[in-house]
PDB file of C-alpha atoms in Angstrom:
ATOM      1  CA  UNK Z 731       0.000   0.000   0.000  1.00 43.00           C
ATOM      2  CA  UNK Z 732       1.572   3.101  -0.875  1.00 40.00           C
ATOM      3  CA  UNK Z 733       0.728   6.075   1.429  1.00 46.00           C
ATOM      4  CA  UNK Z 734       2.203   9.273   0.043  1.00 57.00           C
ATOM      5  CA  UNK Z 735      -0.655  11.232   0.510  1.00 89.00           C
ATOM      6  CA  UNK Z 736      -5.000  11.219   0.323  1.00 94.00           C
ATOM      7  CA  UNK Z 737      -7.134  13.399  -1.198  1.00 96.00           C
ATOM      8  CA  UNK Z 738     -10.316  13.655   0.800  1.00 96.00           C
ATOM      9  CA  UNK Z 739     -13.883  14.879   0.113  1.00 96.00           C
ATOM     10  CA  UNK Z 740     -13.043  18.631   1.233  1.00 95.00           C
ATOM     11  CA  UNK Z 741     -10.054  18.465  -0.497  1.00 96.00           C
ATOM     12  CA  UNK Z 742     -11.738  17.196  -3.927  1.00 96.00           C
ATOM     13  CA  UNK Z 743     -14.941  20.034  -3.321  1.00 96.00           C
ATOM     14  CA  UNK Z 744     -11.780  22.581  -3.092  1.00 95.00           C
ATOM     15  CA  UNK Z 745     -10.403  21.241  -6.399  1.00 95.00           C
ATOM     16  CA  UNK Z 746     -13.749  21.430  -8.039  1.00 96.00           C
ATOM     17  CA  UNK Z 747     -14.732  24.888  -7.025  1.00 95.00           C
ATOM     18  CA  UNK Z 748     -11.503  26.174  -8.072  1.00 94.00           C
ATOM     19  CA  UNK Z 749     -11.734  24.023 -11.398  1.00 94.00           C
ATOM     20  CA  UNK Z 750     -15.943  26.085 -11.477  1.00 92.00           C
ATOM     21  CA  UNK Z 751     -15.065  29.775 -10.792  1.00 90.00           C
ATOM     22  CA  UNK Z 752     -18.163  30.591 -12.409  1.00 88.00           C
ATOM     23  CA  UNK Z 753     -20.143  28.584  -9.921  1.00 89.00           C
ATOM     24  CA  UNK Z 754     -20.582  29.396  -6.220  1.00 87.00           C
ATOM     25  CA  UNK Z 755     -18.439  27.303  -3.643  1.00 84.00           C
ATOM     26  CA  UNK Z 756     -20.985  26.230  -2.144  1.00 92.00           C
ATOM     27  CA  UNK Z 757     -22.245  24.207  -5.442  1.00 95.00           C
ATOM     28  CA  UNK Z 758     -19.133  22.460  -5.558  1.00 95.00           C
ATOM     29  CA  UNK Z 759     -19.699  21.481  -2.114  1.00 96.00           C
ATOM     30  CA  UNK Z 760     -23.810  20.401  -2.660  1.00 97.00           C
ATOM     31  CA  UNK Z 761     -22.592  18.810  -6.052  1.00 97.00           C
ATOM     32  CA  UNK Z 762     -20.138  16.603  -4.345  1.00 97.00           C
ATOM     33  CA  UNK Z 763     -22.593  15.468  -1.595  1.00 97.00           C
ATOM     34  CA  UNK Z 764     -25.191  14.856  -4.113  1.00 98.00           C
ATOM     35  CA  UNK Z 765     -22.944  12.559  -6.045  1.00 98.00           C
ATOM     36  CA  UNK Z 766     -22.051  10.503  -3.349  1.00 98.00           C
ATOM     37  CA  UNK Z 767     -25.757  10.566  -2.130  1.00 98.00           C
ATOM     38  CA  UNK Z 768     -27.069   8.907  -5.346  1.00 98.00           C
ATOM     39  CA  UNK Z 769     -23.778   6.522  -5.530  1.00 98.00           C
ATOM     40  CA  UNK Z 770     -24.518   5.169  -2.221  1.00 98.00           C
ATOM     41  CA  UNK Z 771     -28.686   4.839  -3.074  1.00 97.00           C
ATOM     42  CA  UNK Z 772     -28.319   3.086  -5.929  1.00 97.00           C
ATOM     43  CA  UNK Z 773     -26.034   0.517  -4.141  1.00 96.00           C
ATOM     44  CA  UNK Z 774     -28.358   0.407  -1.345  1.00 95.00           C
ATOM     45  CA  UNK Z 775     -31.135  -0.480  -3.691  1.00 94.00           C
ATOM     46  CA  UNK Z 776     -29.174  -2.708  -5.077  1.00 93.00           C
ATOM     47  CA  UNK Z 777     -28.416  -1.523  -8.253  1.00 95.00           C
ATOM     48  CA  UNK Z 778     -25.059  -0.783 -10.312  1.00 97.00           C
ATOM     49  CA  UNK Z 779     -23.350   2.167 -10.999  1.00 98.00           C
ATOM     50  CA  UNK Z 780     -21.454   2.625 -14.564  1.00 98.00           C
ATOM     51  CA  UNK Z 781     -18.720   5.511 -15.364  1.00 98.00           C
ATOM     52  CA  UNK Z 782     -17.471   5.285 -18.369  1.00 96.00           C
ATOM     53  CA  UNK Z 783     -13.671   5.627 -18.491  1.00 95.00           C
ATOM     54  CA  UNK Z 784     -13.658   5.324 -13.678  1.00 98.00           C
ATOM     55  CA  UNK Z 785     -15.428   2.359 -13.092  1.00 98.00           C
ATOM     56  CA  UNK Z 786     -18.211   0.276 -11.977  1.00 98.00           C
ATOM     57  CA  UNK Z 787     -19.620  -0.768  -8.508  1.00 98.00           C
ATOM     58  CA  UNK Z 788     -22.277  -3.475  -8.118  1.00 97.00           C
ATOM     59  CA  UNK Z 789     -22.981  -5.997  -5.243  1.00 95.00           C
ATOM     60  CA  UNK Z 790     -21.106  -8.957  -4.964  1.00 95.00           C
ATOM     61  CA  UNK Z 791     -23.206 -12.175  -2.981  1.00 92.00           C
ATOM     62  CA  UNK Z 792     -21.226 -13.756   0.108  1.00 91.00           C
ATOM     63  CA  UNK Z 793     -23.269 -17.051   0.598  1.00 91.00           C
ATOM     64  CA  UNK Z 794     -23.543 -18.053   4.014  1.00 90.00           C
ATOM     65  CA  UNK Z 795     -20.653 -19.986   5.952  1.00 91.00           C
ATOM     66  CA  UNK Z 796     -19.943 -21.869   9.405  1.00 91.00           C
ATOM     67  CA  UNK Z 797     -17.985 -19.443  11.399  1.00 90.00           C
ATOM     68  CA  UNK Z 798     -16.080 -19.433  14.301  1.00 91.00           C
ATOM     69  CA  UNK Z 799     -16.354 -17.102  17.374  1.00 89.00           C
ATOM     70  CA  UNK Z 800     -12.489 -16.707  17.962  1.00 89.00           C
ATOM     71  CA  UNK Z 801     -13.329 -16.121  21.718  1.00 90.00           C
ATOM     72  CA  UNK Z 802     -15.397 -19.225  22.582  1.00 91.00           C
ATOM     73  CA  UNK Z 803     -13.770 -21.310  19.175  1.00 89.00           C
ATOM     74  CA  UNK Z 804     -18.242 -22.383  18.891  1.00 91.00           C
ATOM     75  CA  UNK Z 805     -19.629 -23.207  15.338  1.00 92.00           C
ATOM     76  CA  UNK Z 806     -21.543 -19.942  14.351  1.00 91.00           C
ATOM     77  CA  UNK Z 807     -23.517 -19.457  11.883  1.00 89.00           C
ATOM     78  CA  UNK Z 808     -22.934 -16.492   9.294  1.00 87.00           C
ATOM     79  CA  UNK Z 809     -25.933 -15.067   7.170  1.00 87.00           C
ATOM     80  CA  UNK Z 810     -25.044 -14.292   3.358  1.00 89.00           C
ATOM     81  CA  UNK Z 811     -24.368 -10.981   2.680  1.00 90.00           C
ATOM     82  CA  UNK Z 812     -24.346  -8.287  -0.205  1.00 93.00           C
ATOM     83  CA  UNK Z 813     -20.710  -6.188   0.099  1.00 95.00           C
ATOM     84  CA  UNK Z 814     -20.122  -3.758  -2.200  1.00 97.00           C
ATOM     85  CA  UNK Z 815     -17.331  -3.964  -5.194  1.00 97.00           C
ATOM     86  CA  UNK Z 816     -15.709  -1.506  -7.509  1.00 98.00           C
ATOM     87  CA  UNK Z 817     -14.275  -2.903 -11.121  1.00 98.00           C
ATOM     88  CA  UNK Z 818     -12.015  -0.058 -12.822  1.00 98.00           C
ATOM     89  CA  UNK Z 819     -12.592   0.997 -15.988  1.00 97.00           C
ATOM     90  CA  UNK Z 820     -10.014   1.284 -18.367  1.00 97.00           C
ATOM     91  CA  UNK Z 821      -8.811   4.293 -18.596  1.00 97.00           C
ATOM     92  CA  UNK Z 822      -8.222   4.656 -15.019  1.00 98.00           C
ATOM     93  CA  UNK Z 823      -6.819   1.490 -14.911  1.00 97.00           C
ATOM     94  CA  UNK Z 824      -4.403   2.384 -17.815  1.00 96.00           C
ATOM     95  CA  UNK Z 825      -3.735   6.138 -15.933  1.00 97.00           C
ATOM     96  CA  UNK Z 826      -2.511   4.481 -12.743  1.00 97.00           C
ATOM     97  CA  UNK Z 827      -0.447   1.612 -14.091  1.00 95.00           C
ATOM     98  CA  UNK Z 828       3.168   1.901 -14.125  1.00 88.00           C
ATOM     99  CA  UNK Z 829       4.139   3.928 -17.483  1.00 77.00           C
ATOM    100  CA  UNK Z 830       6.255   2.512 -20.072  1.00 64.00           C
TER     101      UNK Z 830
ATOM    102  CA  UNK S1288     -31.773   1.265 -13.635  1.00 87.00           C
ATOM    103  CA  UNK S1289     -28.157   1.414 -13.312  1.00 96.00           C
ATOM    104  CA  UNK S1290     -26.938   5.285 -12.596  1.00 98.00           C
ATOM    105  CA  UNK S1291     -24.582   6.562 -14.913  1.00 98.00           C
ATOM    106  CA  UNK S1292     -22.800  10.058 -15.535  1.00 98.00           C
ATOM    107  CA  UNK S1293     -26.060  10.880 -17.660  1.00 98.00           C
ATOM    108  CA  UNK S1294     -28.286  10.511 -14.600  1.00 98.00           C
ATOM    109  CA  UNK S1295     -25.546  12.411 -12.130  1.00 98.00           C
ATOM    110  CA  UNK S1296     -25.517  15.344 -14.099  1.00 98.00           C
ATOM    111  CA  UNK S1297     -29.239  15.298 -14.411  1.00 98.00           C
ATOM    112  CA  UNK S1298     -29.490  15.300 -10.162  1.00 98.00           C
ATOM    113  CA  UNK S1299     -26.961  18.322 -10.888  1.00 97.00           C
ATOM    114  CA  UNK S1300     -29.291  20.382 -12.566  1.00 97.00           C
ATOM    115  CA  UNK S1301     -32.622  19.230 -10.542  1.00 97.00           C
ATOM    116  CA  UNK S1302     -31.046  19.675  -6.767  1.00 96.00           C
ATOM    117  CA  UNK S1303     -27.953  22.140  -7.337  1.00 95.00           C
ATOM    118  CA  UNK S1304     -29.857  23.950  -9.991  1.00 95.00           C
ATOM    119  CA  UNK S1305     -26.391  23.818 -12.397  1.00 95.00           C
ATOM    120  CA  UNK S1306     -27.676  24.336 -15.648  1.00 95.00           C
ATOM    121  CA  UNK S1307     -27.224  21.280 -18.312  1.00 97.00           C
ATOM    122  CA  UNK S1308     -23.801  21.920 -19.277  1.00 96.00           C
ATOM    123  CA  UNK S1309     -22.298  22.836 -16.077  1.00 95.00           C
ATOM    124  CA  UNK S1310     -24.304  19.499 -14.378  1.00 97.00           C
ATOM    125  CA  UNK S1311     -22.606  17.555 -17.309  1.00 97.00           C
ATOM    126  CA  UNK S1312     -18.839  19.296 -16.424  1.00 96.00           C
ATOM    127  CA  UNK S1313     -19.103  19.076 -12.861  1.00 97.00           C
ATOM    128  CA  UNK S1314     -19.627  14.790 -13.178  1.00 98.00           C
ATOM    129  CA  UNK S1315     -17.128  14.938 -15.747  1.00 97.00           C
ATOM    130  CA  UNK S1316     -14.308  16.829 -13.432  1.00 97.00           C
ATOM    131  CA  UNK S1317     -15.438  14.817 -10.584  1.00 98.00           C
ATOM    132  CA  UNK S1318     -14.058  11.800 -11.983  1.00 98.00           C
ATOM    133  CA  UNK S1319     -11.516  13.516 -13.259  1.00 98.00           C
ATOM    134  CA  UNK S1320      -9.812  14.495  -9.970  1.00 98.00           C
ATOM    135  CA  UNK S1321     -10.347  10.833  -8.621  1.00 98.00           C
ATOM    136  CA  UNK S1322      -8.467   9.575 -11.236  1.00 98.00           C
ATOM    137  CA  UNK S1323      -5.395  12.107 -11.413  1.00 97.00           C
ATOM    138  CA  UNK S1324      -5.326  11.800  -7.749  1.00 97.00           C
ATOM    139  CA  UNK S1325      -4.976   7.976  -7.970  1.00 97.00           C
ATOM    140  CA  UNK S1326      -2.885   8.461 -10.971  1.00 96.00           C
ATOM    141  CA  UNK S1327      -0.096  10.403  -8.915  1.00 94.00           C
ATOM    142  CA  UNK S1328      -0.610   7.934  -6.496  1.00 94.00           C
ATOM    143  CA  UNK S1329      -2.570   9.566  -3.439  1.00 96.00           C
ATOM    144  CA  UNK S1330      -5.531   7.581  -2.091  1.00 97.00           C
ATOM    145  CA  UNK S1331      -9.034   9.064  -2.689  1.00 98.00           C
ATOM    146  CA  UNK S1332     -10.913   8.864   0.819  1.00 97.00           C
ATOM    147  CA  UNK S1333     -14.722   9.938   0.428  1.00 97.00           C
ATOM    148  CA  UNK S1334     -16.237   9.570   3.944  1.00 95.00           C
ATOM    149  CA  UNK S1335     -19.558   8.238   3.676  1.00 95.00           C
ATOM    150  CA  UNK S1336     -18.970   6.311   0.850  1.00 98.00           C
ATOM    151  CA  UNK S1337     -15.624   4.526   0.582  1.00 98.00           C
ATOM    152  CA  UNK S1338     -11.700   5.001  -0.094  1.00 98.00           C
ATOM    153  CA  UNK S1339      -9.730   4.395  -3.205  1.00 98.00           C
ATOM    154  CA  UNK S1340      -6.394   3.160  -2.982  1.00 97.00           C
ATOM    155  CA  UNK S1341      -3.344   1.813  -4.753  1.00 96.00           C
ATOM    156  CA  UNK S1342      -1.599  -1.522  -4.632  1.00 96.00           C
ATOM    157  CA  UNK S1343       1.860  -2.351  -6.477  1.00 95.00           C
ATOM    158  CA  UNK S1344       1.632  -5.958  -7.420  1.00 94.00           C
ATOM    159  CA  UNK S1345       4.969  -8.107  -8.375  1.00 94.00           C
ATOM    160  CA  UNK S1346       5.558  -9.430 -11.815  1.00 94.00           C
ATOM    161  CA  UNK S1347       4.040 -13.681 -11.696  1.00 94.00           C
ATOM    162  CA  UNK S1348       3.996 -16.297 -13.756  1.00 94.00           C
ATOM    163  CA  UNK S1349       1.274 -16.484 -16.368  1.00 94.00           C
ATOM    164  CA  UNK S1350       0.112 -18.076 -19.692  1.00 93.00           C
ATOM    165  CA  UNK S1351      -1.584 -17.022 -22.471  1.00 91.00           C
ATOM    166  CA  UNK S1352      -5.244 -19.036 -22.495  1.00 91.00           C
ATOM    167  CA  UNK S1353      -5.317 -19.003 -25.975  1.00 92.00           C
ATOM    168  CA  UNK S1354      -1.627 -20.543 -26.777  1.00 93.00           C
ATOM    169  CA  UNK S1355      -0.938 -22.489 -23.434  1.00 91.00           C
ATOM    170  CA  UNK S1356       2.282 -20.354 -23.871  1.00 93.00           C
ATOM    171  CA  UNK S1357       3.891 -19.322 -20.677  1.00 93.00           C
ATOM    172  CA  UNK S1358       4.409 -16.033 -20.094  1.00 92.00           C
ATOM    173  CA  UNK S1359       5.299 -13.361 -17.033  1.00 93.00           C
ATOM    174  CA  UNK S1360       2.442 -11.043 -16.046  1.00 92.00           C
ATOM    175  CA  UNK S1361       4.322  -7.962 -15.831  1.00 92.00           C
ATOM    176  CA  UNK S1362       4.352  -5.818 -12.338  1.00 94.00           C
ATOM    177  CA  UNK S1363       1.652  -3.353 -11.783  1.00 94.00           C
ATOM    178  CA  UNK S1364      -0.137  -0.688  -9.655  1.00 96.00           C
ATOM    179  CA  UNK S1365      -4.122  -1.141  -9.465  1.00 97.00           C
ATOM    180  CA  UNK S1366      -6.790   0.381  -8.213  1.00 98.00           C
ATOM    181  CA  UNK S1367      -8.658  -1.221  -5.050  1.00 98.00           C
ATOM    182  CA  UNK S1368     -11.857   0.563  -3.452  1.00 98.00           C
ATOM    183  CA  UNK S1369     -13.123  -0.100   0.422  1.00 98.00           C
ATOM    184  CA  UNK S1370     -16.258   0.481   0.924  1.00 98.00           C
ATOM    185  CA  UNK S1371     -16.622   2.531   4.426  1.00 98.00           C
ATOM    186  CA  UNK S1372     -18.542   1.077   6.945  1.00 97.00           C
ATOM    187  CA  UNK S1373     -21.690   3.002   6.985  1.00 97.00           C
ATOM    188  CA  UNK S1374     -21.880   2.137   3.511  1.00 97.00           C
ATOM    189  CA  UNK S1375     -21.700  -1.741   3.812  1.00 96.00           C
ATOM    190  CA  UNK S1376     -23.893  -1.435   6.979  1.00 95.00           C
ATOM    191  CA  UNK S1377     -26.725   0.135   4.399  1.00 96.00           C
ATOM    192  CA  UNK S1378     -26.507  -2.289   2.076  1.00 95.00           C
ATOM    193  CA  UNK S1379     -26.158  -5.138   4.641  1.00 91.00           C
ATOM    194  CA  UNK S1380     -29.390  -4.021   5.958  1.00 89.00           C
ATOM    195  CA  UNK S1381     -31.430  -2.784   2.792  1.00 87.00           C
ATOM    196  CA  UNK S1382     -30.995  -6.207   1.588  1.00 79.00           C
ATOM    197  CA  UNK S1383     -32.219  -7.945   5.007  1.00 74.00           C
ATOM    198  CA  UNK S1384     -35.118  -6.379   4.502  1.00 66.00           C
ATOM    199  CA  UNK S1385     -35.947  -6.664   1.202  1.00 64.00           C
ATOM    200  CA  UNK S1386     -34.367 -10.171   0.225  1.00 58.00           C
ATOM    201  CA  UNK S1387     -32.383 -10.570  -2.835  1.00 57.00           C
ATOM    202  CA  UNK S1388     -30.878  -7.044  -4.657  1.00 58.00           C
ATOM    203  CA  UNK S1389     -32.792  -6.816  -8.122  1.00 51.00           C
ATOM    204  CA  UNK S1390     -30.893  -7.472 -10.906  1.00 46.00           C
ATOM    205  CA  UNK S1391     -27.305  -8.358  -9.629  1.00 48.00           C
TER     206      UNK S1391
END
């Protein structure tokens, strides 16, 4: 894992605004939020999420398995579960490969 | 439906009240910073939803399925994402209640 730096949300609604003079700062803040609002709804419904040229997130299925409570070492079992996965697209994939 | 860029911008312009072209920039430059952050290799952390990071993975052995022919996958640096908690919490309990996801 490399760890030279992060950009976080605040950071990227900085970027934005200053990428949008034109627009308010506070739409590059309610822009970002809304984004990430409807990202995380459509995954919570259940449904996928396609950018062209980023990505895509959909739900992968984890069927249900005998556990083990690492305390006690009893049998437990797990439910199945929907977690969440992100496939990159290609160009980011390309952009953050090692260059030639 | 599946949400794409199309439908983003279109939330743009309905709850920020960007007009159509600026709703359509503002997805497009949102993306855009995610990936040239990744690309100079900072992590993308968006609270709520998840965190984007980079791994460096070692050249292995391969083959080519078509030939049989062995040959080295080369070393590389990939994109992972981690969904935060809250958001696999949500989805953990959406589909409790509502059985199986439509469509996956």
């Amino acid at each position: 894992m490399i760890e030279i730096g992060a950009m976080t949300k605040s950071e990227l609604i900085a970027r934005l605004a200053e990428r949008h003079p034109h627009l308010v700062a506070a739409d590059a803040e309610l822009a970002v939020k809304t984004i990430i609002d409807a990202m995380v709804n459509s995954l919570v419904e259940g449904e996928r999420i396609e950018i062209r040229g980023f990505g895509s997130f959909s739900l992968n299925f984890r069927p249900p398995r005998l556990g083990r409570n690492p305390k006690t070492g009893d049998k437990v079992q797990v439910a199945g579960k929907y977690v969440p996965h992100f496939k990159a697209g290609k160009e980011l994939r390309d952009r953050v490969d090692f260059k030639e | 439906m599946t949400l794409t860029k199309a439908e983003l911008a279109n939330l743009l312009f309905e709850k920020v009240g960007l007009n159509k072209r600026e709703a359509k920039e503002m997805v497009e430059t949102f993306f855009e910073e995610v990936r040239t952050a990744l690309e100079k290799g900072d992590s993308v952390k968006l609270s709520g939803f998840g965190n984007f990071q980079l791994r460096e993975k070692p050249q292995r052995p391969g083959r080519n399925p078509k030939t049989g022919e062995e040959m080295p996958i080369t070393a590389r640096r990939v994109v992972t994402f981690h969904a935060s908690q809250k958001l696999k919490a949500m989805v953990e309990e959406a589909a409790a209640h509502v059985g199986t996801p439509a469509q996956l």
